[in-house]
Coordinates of C-alpha atoms in Angstrom, one line a residue:
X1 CA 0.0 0.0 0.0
X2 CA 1.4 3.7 -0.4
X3 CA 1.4 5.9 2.5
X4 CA 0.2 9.2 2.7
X5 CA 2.1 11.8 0.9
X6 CA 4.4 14.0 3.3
X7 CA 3.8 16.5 5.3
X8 CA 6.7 18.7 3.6
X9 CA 6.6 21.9 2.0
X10 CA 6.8 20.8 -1.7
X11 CA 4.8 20.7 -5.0
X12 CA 7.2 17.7 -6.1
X13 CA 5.4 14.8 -7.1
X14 CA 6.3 11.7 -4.5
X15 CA 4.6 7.9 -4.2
X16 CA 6.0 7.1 -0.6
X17 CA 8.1 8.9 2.5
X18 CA 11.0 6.7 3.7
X19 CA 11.7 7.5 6.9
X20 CA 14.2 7.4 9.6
X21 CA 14.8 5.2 12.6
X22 CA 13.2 7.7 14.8
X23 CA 10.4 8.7 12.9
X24 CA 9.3 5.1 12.5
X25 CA 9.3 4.3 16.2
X26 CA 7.6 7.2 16.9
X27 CA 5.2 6.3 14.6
X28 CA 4.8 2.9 16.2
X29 CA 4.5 5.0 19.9
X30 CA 1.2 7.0 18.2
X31 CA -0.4 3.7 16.9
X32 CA 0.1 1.9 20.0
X33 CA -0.8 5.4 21.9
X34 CA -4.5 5.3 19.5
X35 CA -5.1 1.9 21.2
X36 CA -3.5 -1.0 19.0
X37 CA -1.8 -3.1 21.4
X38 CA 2.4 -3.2 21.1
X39 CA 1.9 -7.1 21.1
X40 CA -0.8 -6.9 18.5
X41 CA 1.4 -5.1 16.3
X42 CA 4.3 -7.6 16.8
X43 CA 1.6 -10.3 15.9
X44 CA 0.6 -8.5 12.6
X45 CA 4.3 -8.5 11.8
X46 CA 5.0 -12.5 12.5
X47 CA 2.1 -13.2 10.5
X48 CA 2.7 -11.2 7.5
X49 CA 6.2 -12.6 7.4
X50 CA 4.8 -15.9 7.9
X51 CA 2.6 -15.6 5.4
X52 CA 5.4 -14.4 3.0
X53 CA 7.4 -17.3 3.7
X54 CA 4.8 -19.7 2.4
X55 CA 3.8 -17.9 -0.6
X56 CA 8.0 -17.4 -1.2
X57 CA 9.4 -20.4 -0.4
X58 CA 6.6 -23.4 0.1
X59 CA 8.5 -26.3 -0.5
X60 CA 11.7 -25.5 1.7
X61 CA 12.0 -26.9 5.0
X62 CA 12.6 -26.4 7.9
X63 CA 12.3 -22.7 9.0
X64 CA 15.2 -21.4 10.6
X65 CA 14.7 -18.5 12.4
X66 CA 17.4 -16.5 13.7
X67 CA 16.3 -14.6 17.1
X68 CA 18.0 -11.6 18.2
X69 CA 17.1 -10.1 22.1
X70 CA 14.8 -7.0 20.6
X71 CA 11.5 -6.8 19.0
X72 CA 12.9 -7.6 16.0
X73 CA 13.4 -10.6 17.8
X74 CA 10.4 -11.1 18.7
X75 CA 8.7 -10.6 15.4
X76 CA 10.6 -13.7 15.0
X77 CA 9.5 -15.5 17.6
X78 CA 5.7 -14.9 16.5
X79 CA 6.9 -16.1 12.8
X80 CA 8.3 -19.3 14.7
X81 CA 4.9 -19.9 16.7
X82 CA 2.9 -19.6 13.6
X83 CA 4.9 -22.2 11.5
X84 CA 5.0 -24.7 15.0
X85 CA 0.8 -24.3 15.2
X86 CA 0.4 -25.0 11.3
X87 CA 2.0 -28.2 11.6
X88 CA 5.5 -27.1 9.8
X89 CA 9.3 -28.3 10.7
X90 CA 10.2 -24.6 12.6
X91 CA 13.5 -23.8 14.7
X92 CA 14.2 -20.6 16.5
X93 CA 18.5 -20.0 16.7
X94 CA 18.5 -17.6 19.7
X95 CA 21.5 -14.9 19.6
X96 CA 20.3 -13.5 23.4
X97 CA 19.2 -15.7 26.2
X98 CA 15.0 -15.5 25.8
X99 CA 15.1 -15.2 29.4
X100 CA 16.3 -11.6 29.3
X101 CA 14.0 -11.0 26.6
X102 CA 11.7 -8.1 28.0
X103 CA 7.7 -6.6 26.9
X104 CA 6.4 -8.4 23.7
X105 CA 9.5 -9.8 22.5
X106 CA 9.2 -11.8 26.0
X107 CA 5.7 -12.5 25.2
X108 CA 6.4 -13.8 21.7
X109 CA 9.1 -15.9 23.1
X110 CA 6.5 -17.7 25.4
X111 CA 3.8 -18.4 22.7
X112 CA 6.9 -20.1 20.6
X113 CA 7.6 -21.8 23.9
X114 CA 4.1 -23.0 24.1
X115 CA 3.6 -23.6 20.7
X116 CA 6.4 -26.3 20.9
X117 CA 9.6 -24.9 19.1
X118 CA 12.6 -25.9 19.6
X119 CA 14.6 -22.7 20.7
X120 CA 18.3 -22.9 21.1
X121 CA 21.2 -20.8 21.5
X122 CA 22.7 -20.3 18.7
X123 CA 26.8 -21.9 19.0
X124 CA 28.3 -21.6 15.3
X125 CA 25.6 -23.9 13.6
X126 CA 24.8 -23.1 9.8
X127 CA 21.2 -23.9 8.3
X128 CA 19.8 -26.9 7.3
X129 CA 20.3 -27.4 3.5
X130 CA 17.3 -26.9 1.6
X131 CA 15.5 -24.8 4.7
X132 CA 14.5 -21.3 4.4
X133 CA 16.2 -18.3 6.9
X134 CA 14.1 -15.6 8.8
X135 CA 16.6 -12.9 10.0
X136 CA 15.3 -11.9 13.0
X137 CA 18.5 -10.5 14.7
X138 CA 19.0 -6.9 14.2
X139 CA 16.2 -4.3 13.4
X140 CA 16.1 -0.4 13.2
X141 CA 18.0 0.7 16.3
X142 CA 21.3 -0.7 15.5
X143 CA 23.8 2.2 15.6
X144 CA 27.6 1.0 15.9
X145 CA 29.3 -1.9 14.0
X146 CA 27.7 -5.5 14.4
X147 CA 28.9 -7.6 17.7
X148 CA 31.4 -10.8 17.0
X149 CA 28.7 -13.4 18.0
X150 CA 26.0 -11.8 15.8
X151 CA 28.9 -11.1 12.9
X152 CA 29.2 -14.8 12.9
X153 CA 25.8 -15.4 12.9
X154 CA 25.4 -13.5 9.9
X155 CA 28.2 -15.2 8.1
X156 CA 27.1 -18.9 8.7
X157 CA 23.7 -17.4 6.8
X158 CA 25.3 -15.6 4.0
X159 CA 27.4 -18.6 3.6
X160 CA 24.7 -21.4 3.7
X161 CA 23.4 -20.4 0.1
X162 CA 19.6 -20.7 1.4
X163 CA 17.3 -18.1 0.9
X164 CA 16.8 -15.6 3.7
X165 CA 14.0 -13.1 4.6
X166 CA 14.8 -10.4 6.3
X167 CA 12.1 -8.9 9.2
X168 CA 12.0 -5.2 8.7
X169 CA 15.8 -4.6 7.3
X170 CA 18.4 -6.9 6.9
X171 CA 20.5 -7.1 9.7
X172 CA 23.7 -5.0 10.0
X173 CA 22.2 -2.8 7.5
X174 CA 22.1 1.5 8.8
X175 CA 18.5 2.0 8.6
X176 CA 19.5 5.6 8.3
X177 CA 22.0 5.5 5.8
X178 CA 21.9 2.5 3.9
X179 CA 25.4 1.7 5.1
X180 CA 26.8 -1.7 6.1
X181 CA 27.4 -2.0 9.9
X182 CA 31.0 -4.3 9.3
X183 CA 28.8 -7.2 8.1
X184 CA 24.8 -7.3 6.7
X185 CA 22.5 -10.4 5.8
X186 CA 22.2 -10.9 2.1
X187 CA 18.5 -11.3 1.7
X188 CA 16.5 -12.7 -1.1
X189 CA 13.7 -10.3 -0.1
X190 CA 13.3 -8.0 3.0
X191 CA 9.9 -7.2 4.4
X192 CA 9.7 -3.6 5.9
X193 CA 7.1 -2.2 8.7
X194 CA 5.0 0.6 9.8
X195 CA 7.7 3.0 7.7
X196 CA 9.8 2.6 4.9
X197 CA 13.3 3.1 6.1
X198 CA 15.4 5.7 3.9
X199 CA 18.5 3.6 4.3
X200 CA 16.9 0.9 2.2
X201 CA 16.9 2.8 -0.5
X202 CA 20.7 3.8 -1.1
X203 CA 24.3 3.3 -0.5
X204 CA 25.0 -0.3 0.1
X205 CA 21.5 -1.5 0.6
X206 CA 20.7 -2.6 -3.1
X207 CA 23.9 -5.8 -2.4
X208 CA 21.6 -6.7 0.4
X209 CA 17.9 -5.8 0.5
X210 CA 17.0 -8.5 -2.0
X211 CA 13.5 -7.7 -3.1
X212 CA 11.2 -5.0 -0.8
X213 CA 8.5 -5.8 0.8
X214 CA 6.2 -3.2 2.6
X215 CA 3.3 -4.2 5.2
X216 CA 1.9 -0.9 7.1
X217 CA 0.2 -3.6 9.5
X218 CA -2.7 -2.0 9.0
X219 CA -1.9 1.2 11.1
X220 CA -4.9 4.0 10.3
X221 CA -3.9 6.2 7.7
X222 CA -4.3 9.4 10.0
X223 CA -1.6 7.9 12.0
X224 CA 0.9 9.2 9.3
X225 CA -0.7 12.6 9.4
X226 CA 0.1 13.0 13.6
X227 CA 4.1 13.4 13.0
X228 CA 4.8 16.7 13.9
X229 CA 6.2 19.1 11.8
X230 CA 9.2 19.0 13.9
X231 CA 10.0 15.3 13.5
X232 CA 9.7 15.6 10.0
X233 CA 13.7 16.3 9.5
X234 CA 15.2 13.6 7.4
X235 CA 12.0 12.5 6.0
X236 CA 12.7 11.7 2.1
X237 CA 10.2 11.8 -0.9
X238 CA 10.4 8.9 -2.7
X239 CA 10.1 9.9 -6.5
X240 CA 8.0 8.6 -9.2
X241 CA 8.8 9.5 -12.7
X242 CA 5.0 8.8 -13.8
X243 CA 3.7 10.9 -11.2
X244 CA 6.4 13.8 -11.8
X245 CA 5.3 13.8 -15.6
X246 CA 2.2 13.7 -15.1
X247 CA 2.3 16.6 -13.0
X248 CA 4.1 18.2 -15.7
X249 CA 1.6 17.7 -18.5
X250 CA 1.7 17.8 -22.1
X251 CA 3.2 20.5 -23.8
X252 CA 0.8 23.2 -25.4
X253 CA -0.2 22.9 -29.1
X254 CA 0.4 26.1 -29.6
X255 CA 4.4 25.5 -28.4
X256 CA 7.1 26.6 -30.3
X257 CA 11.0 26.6 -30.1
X258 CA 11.1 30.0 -28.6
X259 CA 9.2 28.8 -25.2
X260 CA 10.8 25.8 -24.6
X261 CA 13.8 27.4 -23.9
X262 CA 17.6 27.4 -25.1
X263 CA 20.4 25.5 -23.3
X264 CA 23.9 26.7 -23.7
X265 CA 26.8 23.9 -23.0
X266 CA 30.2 25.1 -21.7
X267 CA 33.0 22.5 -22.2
X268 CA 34.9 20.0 -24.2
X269 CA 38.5 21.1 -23.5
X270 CA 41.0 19.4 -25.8
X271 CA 40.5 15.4 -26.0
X272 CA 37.0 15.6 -24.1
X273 CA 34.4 17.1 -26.8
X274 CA 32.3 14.0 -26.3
X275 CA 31.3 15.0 -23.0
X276 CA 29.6 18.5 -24.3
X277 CA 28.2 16.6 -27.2
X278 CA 26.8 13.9 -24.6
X279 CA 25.2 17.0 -22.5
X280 CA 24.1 18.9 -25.8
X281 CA 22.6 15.8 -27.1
X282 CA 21.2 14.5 -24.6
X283 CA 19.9 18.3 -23.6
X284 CA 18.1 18.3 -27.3
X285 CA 16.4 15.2 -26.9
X286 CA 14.8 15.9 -23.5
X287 CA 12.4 19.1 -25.1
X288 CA 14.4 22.1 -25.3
X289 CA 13.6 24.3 -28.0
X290 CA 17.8 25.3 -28.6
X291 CA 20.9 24.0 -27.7
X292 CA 24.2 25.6 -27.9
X293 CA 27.8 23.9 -27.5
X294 CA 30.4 26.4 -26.3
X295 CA 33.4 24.1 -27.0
X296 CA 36.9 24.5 -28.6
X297 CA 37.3 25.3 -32.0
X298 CA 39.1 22.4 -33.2
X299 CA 36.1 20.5 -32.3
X300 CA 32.9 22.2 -34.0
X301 CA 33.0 20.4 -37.7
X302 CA 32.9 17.1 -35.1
X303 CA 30.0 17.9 -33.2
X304 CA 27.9 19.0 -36.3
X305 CA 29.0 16.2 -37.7
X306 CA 27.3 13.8 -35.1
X307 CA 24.4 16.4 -34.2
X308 CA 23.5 18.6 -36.7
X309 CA 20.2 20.3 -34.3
X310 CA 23.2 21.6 -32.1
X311 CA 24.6 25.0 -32.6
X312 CA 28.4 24.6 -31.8
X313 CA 30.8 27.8 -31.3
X314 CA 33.8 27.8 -30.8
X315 CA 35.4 29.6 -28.3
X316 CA 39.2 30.4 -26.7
X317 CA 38.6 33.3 -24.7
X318 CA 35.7 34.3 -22.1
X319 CA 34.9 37.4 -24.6
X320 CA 33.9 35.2 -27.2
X321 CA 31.4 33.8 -24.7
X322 CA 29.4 36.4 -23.6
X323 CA 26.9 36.9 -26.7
X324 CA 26.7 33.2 -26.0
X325 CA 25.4 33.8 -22.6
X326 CA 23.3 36.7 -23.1
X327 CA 21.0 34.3 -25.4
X328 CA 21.2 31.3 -22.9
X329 CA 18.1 30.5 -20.7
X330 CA 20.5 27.7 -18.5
X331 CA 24.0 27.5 -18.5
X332 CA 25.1 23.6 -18.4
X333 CA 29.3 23.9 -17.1
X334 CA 31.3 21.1 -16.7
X335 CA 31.4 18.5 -18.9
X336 CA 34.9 18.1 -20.3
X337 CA 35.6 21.6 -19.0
X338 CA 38.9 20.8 -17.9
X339 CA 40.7 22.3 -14.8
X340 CA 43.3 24.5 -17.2
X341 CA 43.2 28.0 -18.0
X342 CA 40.6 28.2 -20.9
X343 CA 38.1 25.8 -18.2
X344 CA 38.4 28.5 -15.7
X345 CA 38.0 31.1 -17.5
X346 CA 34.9 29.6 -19.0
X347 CA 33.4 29.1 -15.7
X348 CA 34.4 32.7 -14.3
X349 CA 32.3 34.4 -17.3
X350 CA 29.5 31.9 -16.8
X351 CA 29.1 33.2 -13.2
X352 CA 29.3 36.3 -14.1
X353 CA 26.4 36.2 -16.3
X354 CA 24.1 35.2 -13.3
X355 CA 22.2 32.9 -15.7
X356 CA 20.8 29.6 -13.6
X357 CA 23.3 27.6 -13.7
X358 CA 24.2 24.0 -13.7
X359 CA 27.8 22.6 -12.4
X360 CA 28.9 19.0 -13.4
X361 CA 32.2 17.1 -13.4
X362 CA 35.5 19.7 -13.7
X363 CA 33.2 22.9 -12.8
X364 CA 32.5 21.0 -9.5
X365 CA 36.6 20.5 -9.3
X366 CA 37.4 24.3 -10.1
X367 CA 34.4 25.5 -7.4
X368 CA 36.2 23.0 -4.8
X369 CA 39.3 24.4 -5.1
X370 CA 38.1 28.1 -5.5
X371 CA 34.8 27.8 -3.6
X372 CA 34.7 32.0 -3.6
X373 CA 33.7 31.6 -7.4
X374 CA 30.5 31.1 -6.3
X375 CA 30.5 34.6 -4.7
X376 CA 29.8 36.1 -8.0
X377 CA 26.9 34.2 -9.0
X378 CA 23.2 35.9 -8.2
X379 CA 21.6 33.0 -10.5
X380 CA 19.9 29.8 -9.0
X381 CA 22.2 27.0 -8.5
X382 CA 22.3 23.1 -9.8
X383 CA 25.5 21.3 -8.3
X384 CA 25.2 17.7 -9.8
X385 CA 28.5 15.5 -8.1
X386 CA 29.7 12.2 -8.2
X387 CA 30.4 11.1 -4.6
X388 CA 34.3 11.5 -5.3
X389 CA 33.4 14.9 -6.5
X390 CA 31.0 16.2 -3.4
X391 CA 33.9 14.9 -0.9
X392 CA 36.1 17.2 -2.8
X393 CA 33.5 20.0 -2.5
X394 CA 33.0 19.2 1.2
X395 CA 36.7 19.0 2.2
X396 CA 36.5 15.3 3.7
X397 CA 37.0 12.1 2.4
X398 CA 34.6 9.8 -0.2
X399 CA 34.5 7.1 2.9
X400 CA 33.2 10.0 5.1
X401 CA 30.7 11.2 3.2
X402 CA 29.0 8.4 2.0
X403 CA 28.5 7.3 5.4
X404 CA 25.3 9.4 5.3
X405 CA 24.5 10.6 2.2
X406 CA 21.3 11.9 3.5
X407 CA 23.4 14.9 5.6
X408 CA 26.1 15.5 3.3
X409 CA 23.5 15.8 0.3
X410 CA 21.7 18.8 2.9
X411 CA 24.9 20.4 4.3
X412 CA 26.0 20.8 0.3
X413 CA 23.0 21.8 -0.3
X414 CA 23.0 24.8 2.3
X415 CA 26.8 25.3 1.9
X416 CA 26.3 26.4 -1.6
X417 CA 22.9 27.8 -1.7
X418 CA 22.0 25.1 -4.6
X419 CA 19.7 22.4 -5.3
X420 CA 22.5 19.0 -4.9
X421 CA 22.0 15.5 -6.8
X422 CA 23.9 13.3 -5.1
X423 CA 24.7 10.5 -7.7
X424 CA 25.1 6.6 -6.7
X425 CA 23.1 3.8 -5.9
X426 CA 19.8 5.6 -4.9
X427 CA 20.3 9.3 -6.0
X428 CA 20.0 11.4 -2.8
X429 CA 18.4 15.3 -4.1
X430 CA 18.5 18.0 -1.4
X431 CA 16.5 21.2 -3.0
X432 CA 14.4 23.3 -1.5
X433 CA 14.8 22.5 2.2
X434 CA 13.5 19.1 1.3
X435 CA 15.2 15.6 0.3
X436 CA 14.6 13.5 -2.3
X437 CA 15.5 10.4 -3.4
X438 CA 15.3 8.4 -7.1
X439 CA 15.7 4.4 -6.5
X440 CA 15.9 3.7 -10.5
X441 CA 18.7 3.4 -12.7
X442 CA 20.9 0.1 -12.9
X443 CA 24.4 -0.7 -12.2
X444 CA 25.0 -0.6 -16.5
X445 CA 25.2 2.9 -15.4
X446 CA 28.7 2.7 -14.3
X447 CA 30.8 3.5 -17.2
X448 CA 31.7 7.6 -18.9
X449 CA 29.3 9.7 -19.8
X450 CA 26.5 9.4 -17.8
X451 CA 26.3 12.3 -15.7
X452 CA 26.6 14.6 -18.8
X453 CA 23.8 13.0 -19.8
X454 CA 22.1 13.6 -16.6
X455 CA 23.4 17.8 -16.6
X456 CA 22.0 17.7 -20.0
X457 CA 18.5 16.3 -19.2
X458 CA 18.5 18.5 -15.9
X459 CA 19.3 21.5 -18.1
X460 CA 16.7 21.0 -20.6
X461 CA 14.0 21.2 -17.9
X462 CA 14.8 24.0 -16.6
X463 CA 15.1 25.6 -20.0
X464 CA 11.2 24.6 -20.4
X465 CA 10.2 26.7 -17.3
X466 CA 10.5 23.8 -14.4
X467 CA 12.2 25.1 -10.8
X468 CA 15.2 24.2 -10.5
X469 CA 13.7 21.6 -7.6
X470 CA 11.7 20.0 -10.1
X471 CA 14.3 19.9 -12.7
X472 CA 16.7 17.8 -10.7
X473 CA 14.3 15.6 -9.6
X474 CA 12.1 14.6 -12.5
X475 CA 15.9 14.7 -14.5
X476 CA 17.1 12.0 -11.9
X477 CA 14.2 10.1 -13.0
X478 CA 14.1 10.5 -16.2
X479 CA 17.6 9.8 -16.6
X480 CA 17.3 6.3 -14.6
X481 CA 14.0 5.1 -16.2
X482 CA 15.4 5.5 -19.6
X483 CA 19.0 3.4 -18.2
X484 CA 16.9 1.1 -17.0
X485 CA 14.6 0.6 -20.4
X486 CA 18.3 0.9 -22.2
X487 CA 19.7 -1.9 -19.9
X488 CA 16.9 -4.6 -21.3
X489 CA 19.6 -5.1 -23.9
X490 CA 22.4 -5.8 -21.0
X491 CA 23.8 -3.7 -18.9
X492 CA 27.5 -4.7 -19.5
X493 CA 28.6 -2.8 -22.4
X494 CA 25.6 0.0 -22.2
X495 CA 26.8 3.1 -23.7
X496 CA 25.7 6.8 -22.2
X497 CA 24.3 7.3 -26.2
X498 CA 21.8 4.3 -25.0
X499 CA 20.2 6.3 -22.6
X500 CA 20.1 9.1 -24.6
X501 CA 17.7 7.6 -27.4
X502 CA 15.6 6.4 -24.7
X503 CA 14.8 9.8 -23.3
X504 CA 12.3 10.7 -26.1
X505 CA 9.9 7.8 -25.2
X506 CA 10.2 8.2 -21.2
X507 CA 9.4 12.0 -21.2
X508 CA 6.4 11.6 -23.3
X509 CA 5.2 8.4 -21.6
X510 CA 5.6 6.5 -24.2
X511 CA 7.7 3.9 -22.1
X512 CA 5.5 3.0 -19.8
X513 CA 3.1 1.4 -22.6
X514 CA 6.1 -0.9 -24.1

């Protein structure tokens, strides 16, 4: 089921709120404080997991569930109970004593008890062949790196090649960031409660998450609603590219070249024209009216060559620029730029022009270095980096900030006075005061050029009138729904001109009816 839309201060078109840690307990604290019992919700739980274990996996046997001492735990526990009183082979692997098991995990504990299962502790053992894993161990709350005796656990599951399902998040996963805790259970499919958790969604989850799951167990909508404004920090709109263009709309019959705007590329230093061309391209296939290429010299006759809608110039000094920018709706900087002489003179004129502005790849590298550059620009602000490229921006390592891309996507975001797109596995957008985040795209992704095609896509929405907020994040989607459709064909070997030839058919819909 979807849950209600947040309660955030945005016209950007979401289908669900992940949130954090927090917010999902206190969520569970309202529902239990509107009269749902704690243990009936821990009931719902077992029985939905239960229930997904059958449909999953009915002909492996036994079940093996792995207990930790919380209510994560005792989700478990309920899940064991419910296999013992249908009759099916059911073991419980206890990582805490059930004696110091405490509230409804203690209650759960004594139905399995009662119900007949075998609970033991668990002392190195690996799972039956041929039976199916609940992980049970580790839910939400886990903060620091996973304890030895639950590390090992872990690895005896991973190891055992039997399929797992993981009760709310797979265990050792950061609920918050999507980071790996020293070790995580590789699910086959993870079953999430009350709140989808943000850190499922990014990072290192999609090696672990398997396929997502989501029971609300049946908590009244208005529940949602009760989060105060307040506790609402961190909260992350989950984007829908069909929702975001359908907000959008069709463009007007009446629509000519002149409205829908005119992006001006800035790059292709020496040896990297096929970057600009990438953004130019990839900017004239998502709708804008015109696109200019402000490139080296040496390399017009090339581009018109390979994209004869572009209008290439080319350009050595930041005076042959300027008429350039005068007839630009969007600047788009960065894409082979280059951190030499001619790229930073490039950018300095750009910013002077106080067009809005988008900075990708070697504009990010010159404003790290130089970060008063940005001192001079009055325009709205688009920062698009790689994670190699934001820790450069942010002065810290790539380790550091990926540890929670959530914060370092708001704190770049503020630094800068920009709207930020985060790229990696689940693309984190902070704009607006608000976060975002895209789950699409596909790991065929990895190889040059994308993220000039992304600057270009970004670019050309902004050209056709969208904020800058909506730009990034219907461009993020955009730019993963068509990688994905472009992936069908494999994604080892997918080019960045794939996804380009894709964009036609996603922005007008026509994708979705393929």
């Amino acid at each position: 089921m979807s849950l209600p839309p947040p309660s955030l201060s945005t016209a950007i078109a979401v289908d669900q709120v992940l949130y954090t840690a927090a917010q999902v307990r206190e969520l569970d604290r309202l529902a239990i404080a509107s009269g749902i019992a704690g243990f009936e919700l821990m009931r719902r739980a077992g029985q939905t997991a239960f229930d997904c274990v059958q449909q999953r996996w009915p002909d492996h046997s036994p079940l093996e569930v792995f207990c930790g001492g919380g209510n994560n735990g005792g989700d478990g526990y309920v899940v064991a109970a419910l296999a013992a009183e249908a009759g099916l082979p059911v073991r419980v692997w206890a990582l805490a004593s059930p004696e110091l098991l405490s509230g409804d995990a203690a209650l759960a504990a004594q139905w399995a008890r009662g119900a007949g299962v075998a609970i033991l502790p668990w002392q190195g053992e690996r799972p039956e062949p041929g039976s199916v894993v609940v992980d049970a161990m580790l839910g939400i709350g886990l903060q620091g790196e996973v304890r030895e005796h639950y590390a090992a656990a872990i690895l005896a599951v991973n190891s055992s090649a039997v399929p797992v399902l993981a009760i709310d998040i797979p265990s050792g996963l950061c609920s918050d960031s999507g980071r790996i805790l020293g070790i995580t259970i590789k699910a086959d499919e993870t079953l999430s409660f009350i709140g989808l958790k943000r850190g499922l969604f990014t990072l290192d989850a999609l090696e672990c998450v398997g396929v997502l799951h989501f029971a609300s167990l049946a908590i009244p909508r208005a529940i949602y609603g009760q989060l105060a404004e307040e506790q609402l920090g961190g909260a992350v709109g989950h984007l829908s590219v069909g929702a975001m263009l359908a907000a959008w709309g069709a463009r007007p019959r009446n629509a000519h070249k002149g409205v829908a705007g005119h992006v001006l590329v800035v790059g292709g230093d020496y040896g990297m024209a096929g970057a600009a061309l990438l953004a130019a391209s990839a900017a004239a296939r998502s709708g804008a009216g015109l696109v200019s290429c402000a490139t080296r010299p040496e390399h017009v006759a090339a581009l018109l060559a390979a994209r004869p809608e572009l209008m290439a110039h080319g350009v050595n000094t930041a005076q042959d620029l300027q008429s350039l920018l005068i007839r630009a709706t969007v600047v788009v900087i960065g894409p082979g730029l280059g951190q030499q002489a001619w790229g930073r003179e490039m950018l300095a004129a750009a910013l002077a022009a106080n067009k809005p502005m988008l900075f990708d790849a070697d504009a990010l590298n010159i404003i790290a270095s130089e970060p008063q550059l940005l001192l001079s620009h009055r325009g709205p602000r688009i920062l698009t980096p790689h994670p190699g490229e934001a820790a450069r921006l942010m002065a810290c390592s790539t380790a550091a900030l990926q540890a929670d891309r959530f914060a370092a996507a708001t704190v770049m975001a503020d630094r800068f006075t920009a709207s930020v797109l985060l790229k990696g596995s689940g693309t984190v957008i902070a704009a607006d005061s608000s976060l975002y985040l895209c789950s699409g795209g596909n790991p065929g992704m990895a190889s040059g050029g994308m993220g000039d095609v992304l600057s270009g896509v970004i670019g050309a929405f902004v050209a056709q009138g969208l904020s800058p907020e909506r730009a990034v994040c219907l461009g993020a989607c955009v730019h993963a729904e068509a990688a994905d459709i472009a992936a069908r064909a494999g994604e080892r070997g997918m080019l960045a001109s794939d996804v380009i030839e894709q964009l036609r058919s996603v922005i007008n819909g026509y994708a979705a009816l393929s």
